[in-house]
Amino acid sequence: WRYVCNYLLDPATTGTLHDFDSWLAGKDGAPKAQTIRRQFGSWSAMKAGAIKRLVASGELKEHGLID
C-alpha cells in the first residue's frame, strides 16, 4: 500500500493508473503498477484502500489535506 499512498500524497501526480505506472518507473526497486493491481485489485479499489489507510494513520492531516 505504501507506493499507492506515497503516489496519492505527491502533489505532482494526476491520480490516473497510467500516471501511477510512470511515477513508479522513477522509483528504484518499485514494482510495475500491474503487479500491484494484481495484489490489490482495480485502480479505484487501490486508491480507496490507500486513502482509508492515510486517514487512519493521520497522514492526510499531517500533510494538511484534511482538518
Coordinates of C-alpha atoms in Angstrom, one line a residue:
W1 CA 0.0 0.0 0.0
R2 CA 2.9 2.3 0.6
Y3 CA 3.6 3.0 -3.1
V4 CA -0.1 3.9 -3.7
C5 CA -0.2 6.1 -0.6
N6 CA 3.0 7.9 -1.5
Y7 CA 1.8 8.4 -5.0
L8 CA -1.5 10.0 -3.8
L9 CA 0.4 12.3 -1.4
D10 CA 2.6 13.6 -4.2
P11 CA 1.1 16.9 -5.4
A12 CA 2.8 16.4 -8.9
T13 CA 0.6 13.4 -9.7
T14 CA -2.7 13.2 -11.6
G15 CA -4.3 10.2 -9.9
T16 CA -4.5 8.0 -13.0
L17 CA -3.3 4.5 -13.3
H18 CA -1.1 5.5 -16.3
D19 CA 0.5 8.3 -14.3
F20 CA 1.0 5.9 -11.3
D21 CA 2.8 3.5 -13.6
S22 CA 5.1 6.3 -14.8
W23 CA 5.6 7.5 -11.3
L24 CA 6.6 4.0 -10.2
A25 CA 9.1 3.8 -13.1
G26 CA 11.0 6.6 -11.4
K27 CA 11.3 4.8 -8.1
D28 CA 14.3 2.4 -7.6
G29 CA 13.1 -1.1 -6.9
A30 CA 9.4 -0.3 -7.3
P31 CA 7.2 -2.9 -9.0
K32 CA 5.1 -2.1 -12.0
A33 CA 1.5 -0.9 -11.5
Q34 CA 0.2 -4.1 -12.9
T35 CA 2.0 -6.1 -10.2
I36 CA 0.4 -4.0 -7.5
R37 CA -3.0 -4.2 -9.2
R38 CA -2.9 -8.0 -9.2
Q39 CA -2.4 -7.9 -5.5
F40 CA -4.9 -5.2 -4.6
G41 CA -7.5 -5.2 -7.4
S42 CA -8.8 -2.4 -9.5
W43 CA -7.2 1.1 -9.6
S44 CA -10.2 2.6 -7.8
A45 CA -10.1 -0.1 -5.1
M46 CA -6.3 0.6 -4.7
K47 CA -6.9 4.3 -4.3
A48 CA -9.8 3.8 -1.9
G49 CA -7.7 1.4 0.2
A50 CA -4.8 3.8 0.3
I51 CA -6.9 6.8 1.2
K52 CA -8.5 4.7 4.0
R53 CA -5.0 3.9 5.4
L54 CA -3.9 7.5 5.0
V55 CA -6.9 8.8 7.0
A56 CA -6.5 6.1 9.7
S57 CA -2.8 6.8 10.1
G58 CA -3.3 10.6 10.3
E59 CA -1.0 11.2 7.3
L60 CA -3.7 13.2 5.4
K61 CA -3.9 15.6 8.4
E62 CA -0.1 15.8 8.7
H63 CA 0.0 16.9 5.0
G64 CA -2.7 19.4 5.6
L65 CA -5.1 17.6 3.2
I66 CA -7.9 17.3 5.8
D67 CA -8.8 19.0 9.1

